[in-house]
Coordinates of C-alpha atoms and ligand atoms in Angstrom, one line a residue:
M10 CA -166.5 -5.5 104.2
A11 CA -169.4 -5.9 106.6
R12 CA -173.1 -6.4 104.4
V13 CA -175.2 -3.3 105.7
R14 CA -178.7 -4.2 104.2
K15 CA -180.3 -0.6 104.5
A16 CA -179.6 2.8 103.2
V17 CA -181.3 5.8 104.3
I18 CA -181.0 9.0 102.5
T19 CA -182.2 12.2 103.4
A20 CA -183.9 14.3 100.6
A21 CA -186.7 16.3 102.8
G22 CA -185.4 19.7 102.8
W23 CA -186.9 22.7 101.1
G24 CA -183.9 23.8 98.9
T25 CA -184.3 27.6 99.6
R26 CA -181.1 28.2 98.5
F27 CA -182.0 27.2 94.8
L28 CA -185.2 28.8 94.7
P29 CA -186.9 29.7 92.4
A30 CA -185.8 26.8 91.1
T31 CA -187.2 24.6 93.8
K32 CA -190.3 26.4 93.6
S33 CA -192.2 23.1 92.1
Q34 CA -189.5 20.3 91.6
P35 CA -187.3 18.9 94.4
K36 CA -183.9 20.3 94.8
E37 CA -182.7 16.8 95.0
M38 CA -183.8 16.5 91.2
L39 CA -181.6 19.3 90.2
P40 CA -179.2 17.4 87.3
L41 CA -175.9 17.4 87.5
L42 CA -174.8 16.6 84.0
N43 CA -177.8 14.5 82.9
R44 CA -178.7 12.7 86.2
P45 CA -180.4 14.4 89.3
L46 CA -178.5 14.9 92.2
I47 CA -179.9 12.2 93.9
Q48 CA -179.4 9.2 91.5
Y49 CA -175.4 9.9 92.4
S50 CA -176.6 8.6 96.2
V51 CA -179.3 5.5 95.0
E52 CA -176.3 4.5 92.6
E53 CA -173.7 4.3 95.3
A54 CA -175.9 2.0 98.0
A55 CA -176.8 0.1 95.3
A56 CA -173.2 -0.3 94.6
C57 CA -172.9 -1.5 98.3
G58 CA -175.4 -4.3 98.0
V59 CA -177.9 -2.8 99.8
D60 CA -181.5 -4.1 99.6
L61 CA -183.9 -1.3 100.3
V62 CA -183.0 2.2 100.0
V63 CA -185.2 4.2 102.5
I64 CA -185.5 8.1 101.4
V65 CA -187.0 10.4 103.6
T66 CA -189.1 12.7 101.9
S67 CA -191.7 15.5 102.3
L68 CA -194.5 17.6 100.7
G69 CA -193.5 18.3 96.8
K70 CA -191.1 15.2 96.1
K71 CA -193.2 12.7 94.0
P72 CA -191.2 13.4 91.1
M73 CA -188.8 11.6 92.9
E74 CA -190.7 8.6 93.1
D75 CA -192.1 8.9 89.5
Y76 CA -188.1 8.5 88.2
F77 CA -187.5 5.6 89.9
D78 CA -190.2 3.8 88.7
R79 CA -190.9 2.2 85.4
S80 CA -192.1 4.3 82.7
F81 CA -193.5 1.7 80.0
E82 CA -194.3 4.7 77.4
L83 CA -191.0 6.5 77.4
E84 CA -189.2 3.0 76.8
Q85 CA -191.5 1.9 74.1
M86 CA -191.3 5.2 72.3
L87 CA -187.2 4.9 72.9
E88 CA -187.7 1.1 71.2
R89 CA -189.5 2.5 68.2
Q90 CA -187.4 5.1 67.5
G91 CA -184.2 2.3 67.5
K92 CA -182.8 4.1 70.4
S93 CA -182.7 0.6 72.5
Q94 CA -179.5 1.8 74.5
Q95 CA -181.6 5.2 75.9
A96 CA -184.4 2.6 76.7
E97 CA -182.0 0.5 78.5
E98 CA -180.6 3.2 80.7
I99 CA -184.2 4.1 81.7
R100 CA -185.1 0.5 82.4
R101 CA -181.8 0.2 84.9
L102 CA -182.8 3.3 86.6
S103 CA -185.7 1.4 88.2
G104 CA -184.0 -1.6 88.7
L105 CA -181.3 0.2 90.7
A106 CA -182.8 -1.1 94.1
D107 CA -185.6 -1.7 96.1
I108 CA -187.0 2.1 97.4
C109 CA -189.4 2.9 100.1
Y110 CA -190.4 6.4 101.0
V111 CA -190.9 8.0 104.7
R112 CA -192.2 11.4 105.0
Q113 CA -190.6 13.7 107.6
K114 CA -194.0 15.9 108.1
E115 CA -192.4 18.5 109.8
Q116 CA -188.7 20.0 109.1
L117 CA -187.6 19.9 112.3
G118 CA -183.9 19.4 111.5
L119 CA -181.4 16.7 110.1
G120 CA -181.5 14.3 113.1
H121 CA -185.4 14.5 113.4
A122 CA -185.3 13.5 109.3
V123 CA -183.1 10.2 109.9
L124 CA -185.6 9.6 112.9
T125 CA -188.5 9.1 110.5
A126 CA -186.9 6.0 108.8
K127 CA -186.5 4.8 112.5
N128 CA -189.3 2.1 112.1
V129 CA -188.1 0.7 108.1
V130 CA -184.7 0.1 109.4
G131 CA -185.5 -1.3 112.7
D132 CA -182.8 -3.0 115.0
E133 CA -180.1 -2.9 112.4
P134 CA -176.9 -0.8 111.1
F135 CA -177.5 1.4 108.4
I136 CA -175.7 3.5 105.8
L137 CA -176.7 7.3 106.1
F138 CA -176.5 9.4 102.7
L139 CA -176.5 13.1 102.9
P140 CA -177.4 13.8 99.0
D141 CA -175.8 16.8 98.6
D142 CA -172.2 15.5 98.8
I143 CA -170.8 13.7 95.8
F144 CA -168.2 11.7 96.5
E145 CA -165.8 10.8 93.8
Q146 CA -165.1 7.4 95.1
G147 CA -167.9 6.9 97.0
K148 CA -168.2 3.2 97.0
L149 CA -164.9 2.8 97.9
V150 CA -165.1 5.4 100.6
L151 CA -168.4 3.2 102.1
K152 CA -166.2 0.1 101.3
Q153 CA -163.3 0.8 103.7
M154 CA -166.2 2.5 106.3
L155 CA -167.9 -0.6 106.5
D156 CA -164.4 -2.2 107.5
I157 CA -163.7 -0.1 110.2
H158 CA -167.5 -0.6 110.7
E159 CA -166.7 -4.6 111.3
H160 CA -163.5 -4.3 113.0
R161 CA -164.0 -1.8 115.2
K162 CA -167.5 -2.2 116.0
G163 CA -169.9 1.2 116.9
S164 CA -170.6 4.0 114.2
V165 CA -168.3 5.3 111.5
I166 CA -168.2 8.6 109.9
S167 CA -166.7 10.4 106.7
V168 CA -164.3 12.9 107.6
R169 CA -161.5 15.7 105.6
E170 CA -159.5 18.3 106.5
V171 CA -161.4 21.7 105.7
A172 CA -159.6 25.1 106.0
E173 CA -160.0 26.6 109.6
A174 CA -162.3 29.5 108.0
E175 CA -164.5 27.0 107.2
V176 CA -165.2 24.6 110.4
G177 CA -168.3 26.8 111.4
R178 CA -170.1 25.3 108.0
Y179 CA -169.8 21.8 109.3
G180 CA -170.1 19.2 112.1
I181 CA -166.0 18.8 113.4
I182 CA -164.6 16.0 115.4
K183 CA -162.4 15.6 118.1
P184 CA -159.9 13.0 116.8
R185 CA -157.6 10.5 118.5
K186 CA -155.5 8.5 116.1
V187 CA -155.6 5.1 115.7
A188 CA -154.5 3.8 112.2
D189 CA -153.7 5.5 109.0
R190 CA -156.7 7.9 108.0
V191 CA -158.7 6.1 111.1
Y192 CA -159.5 8.0 114.1
E193 CA -161.3 7.1 117.3
V194 CA -163.9 10.1 117.9
L195 CA -163.6 11.6 121.1
D196 CA -166.2 14.3 120.7
L197 CA -167.9 16.3 118.4
I198 CA -169.7 19.6 118.0
E199 CA -172.0 20.9 115.4
K200 CA -170.9 23.8 113.7
P201 CA -168.4 25.6 115.9
K202 CA -167.1 29.1 115.9
I203 CA -163.5 29.5 114.7
G204 CA -161.1 29.3 117.5
E205 CA -163.9 26.7 119.2
A206 CA -163.4 23.5 116.5
P207 CA -161.2 21.1 118.1
S208 CA -159.8 20.0 115.1
R209 CA -159.9 20.6 111.3
L210 CA -161.7 17.3 110.5
A211 CA -165.4 18.0 109.4
I212 CA -168.0 15.6 108.9
M213 CA -169.4 14.8 105.5
G214 CA -172.5 13.1 103.7
R215 CA -171.6 9.4 104.5
Y216 CA -172.5 7.9 107.9
V217 CA -172.4 4.1 109.1
L218 CA -174.5 4.3 111.8
T219 CA -175.7 1.6 114.8
P220 CA -179.4 1.5 115.1
G221 CA -178.8 3.0 119.0
V222 CA -178.8 6.8 116.6
F223 CA -182.5 6.4 117.0
S224 CA -183.2 6.5 120.7
A225 CA -180.1 8.9 120.7
I226 CA -181.7 11.1 118.3
E227 CA -185.3 10.9 120.6
N228 CA -182.9 12.1 123.5
T229 CA -181.5 15.1 121.7
P230 CA -183.0 18.2 122.4
P231 CA -183.2 21.3 118.9
G232 CA -179.6 22.7 118.9
R233 CA -178.3 24.8 116.4
N234 CA -180.9 27.2 114.5
G235 CA -183.7 24.8 117.1
E236 CA -183.5 22.1 114.8
I237 CA -182.8 18.8 116.0
Q238 CA -179.1 18.0 114.9
I239 CA -177.6 14.7 114.0
T240 CA -174.2 15.7 115.3
D241 CA -175.3 16.3 118.5
A242 CA -177.2 13.1 118.4
L243 CA -174.1 11.6 117.4
K244 CA -172.2 13.0 120.2
R245 CA -174.7 11.2 122.6
L246 CA -174.2 8.1 121.2
N247 CA -170.5 8.2 121.5
Q248 CA -171.0 8.2 125.3
K249 CA -172.3 4.9 125.0
Q250 CA -170.7 3.0 122.0
P251 CA -167.3 3.0 120.2
M252 CA -167.4 5.9 117.1
H253 CA -164.8 6.1 114.6
A254 CA -164.0 8.6 111.8
Y255 CA -162.9 7.8 108.3
E256 CA -160.5 10.5 106.6
F257 CA -161.2 9.6 102.9
E258 CA -159.6 10.1 99.7
G259 CA -160.9 11.4 96.5
E260 CA -162.7 14.8 95.7
L261 CA -166.0 15.4 97.3
Y262 CA -168.4 17.7 95.7
D263 CA -170.7 20.0 97.4
A264 CA -173.7 20.6 95.1
G265 CA -175.7 21.6 98.3
T266 CA -175.2 25.3 97.5
L267 CA -175.9 27.4 93.9
L268 CA -171.9 28.0 93.8
G269 CA -171.6 24.5 94.7
W270 CA -174.0 22.8 92.6
L271 CA -172.5 24.8 89.6
K272 CA -168.9 23.4 90.9
T273 CA -169.7 20.4 90.8
T274 CA -171.6 20.5 87.1
V275 CA -168.1 22.1 85.7
A276 CA -166.3 19.7 87.4
L277 CA -168.3 16.5 86.2
G278 CA -168.7 17.7 82.7
L279 CA -164.7 18.3 82.6
K280 CA -164.1 14.2 83.4
D281 CA -167.3 13.4 81.0
P282 CA -165.6 12.5 78.0
S283 CA -168.9 13.5 75.9
V284 CA -168.8 17.2 76.7
G285 CA -165.4 17.4 78.7
P286 CA -163.2 18.8 75.7
E287 CA -165.4 21.2 74.3
L288 CA -166.0 21.9 77.4
K289 CA -162.5 22.8 78.7
S290 CA -161.9 25.0 75.7
F291 CA -165.1 27.0 76.2
L292 CA -163.8 27.5 80.1
R293 CA -160.6 28.8 78.4
D294 CA -162.1 31.1 75.9
R295 CA -164.3 32.3 78.7
L296 CA -160.9 33.1 81.3
R297 CA -159.1 34.7 78.7
D298 CA -161.6 37.2 78.6
Ligands
G1P323 C1 -174.9 18.6 107.6 C2 -174.5 18.1 109.0 C3 -173.0 18.7 109.3 C4 -172.0 17.8 108.1 C5 -172.9 18.9 106.7 C6 -171.8 17.8 105.8 O1 -174.9 20.3 107.9 O2 -175.3 18.7 109.8 O3 -172.3 17.6 110.4 O4 -170.8 18.5 108.2 O5 -174.0 18.1 106.8 O6 -172.3 18.5 104.2 P1 -175.8 20.7 106.4 O7 -174.7 20.9 105.4 O8 -177.0 20.2 105.9 O9 -176.1 22.1 107.1

């Protein structure tokens, strides 16, 4: 597996879909079970062995920085109360990865958010995480993507087949199959209309990108919604460098909408041994009503 030293996590959005819950707290701090959403991506990046996690933030995101910092008072209080396992978990959090934060000062789109990490990432490949997308097998998916990056060179994006009616919610690729679950990317289009999509293979929130993406973004004009789209920049990059897509296995949860967040919470809850069995019988009872 190729070793990639840096990960970028975009966390600068306003979280308007969750208002008013996100009025005074970052969307990325909404809990999925007992962990905030952002932690799933940070843990996944750490599990892939990156040295540095770059989180793109904006105004009002400071609670995220505090979350990954040490909290001596809390640790000591837990120790005093004999809750050493919890104290250990709190300590573990701050040691997960070296994290640095860059600010996206204007909300000009996902591509623009990625561009703000340019100087910290420098001239090397990196993993991009869209933290709303929770991959059940995240580490495994990225391992496969890093293998493809190593053997076929260039950027690698994660895709999965979606229903025809859903293509307008995603970036869609035009694929040419080159191996089991691996496609050469011939073209990309952001949120096409039904009937205009070149396939049903939709881009999901994990990418292994070459640093060439930064100049591609710099040369990408605003697209859909007047925003600088990462998919448009990848289309540009694809004309210069090889690009592949990996059709991953395992569940993907989209925690970026209210309904998606609820579904993710229930799905993760059902798998959690401490709450799963009771949650299951609760849901059974409810569904009977
Ligand atoms: C973004 C990307 C899109 C991708 C999606 C995956 O869209 O622009 O290409 O398919 O993430 O979650 P968003 O969900 O920010 O609208």
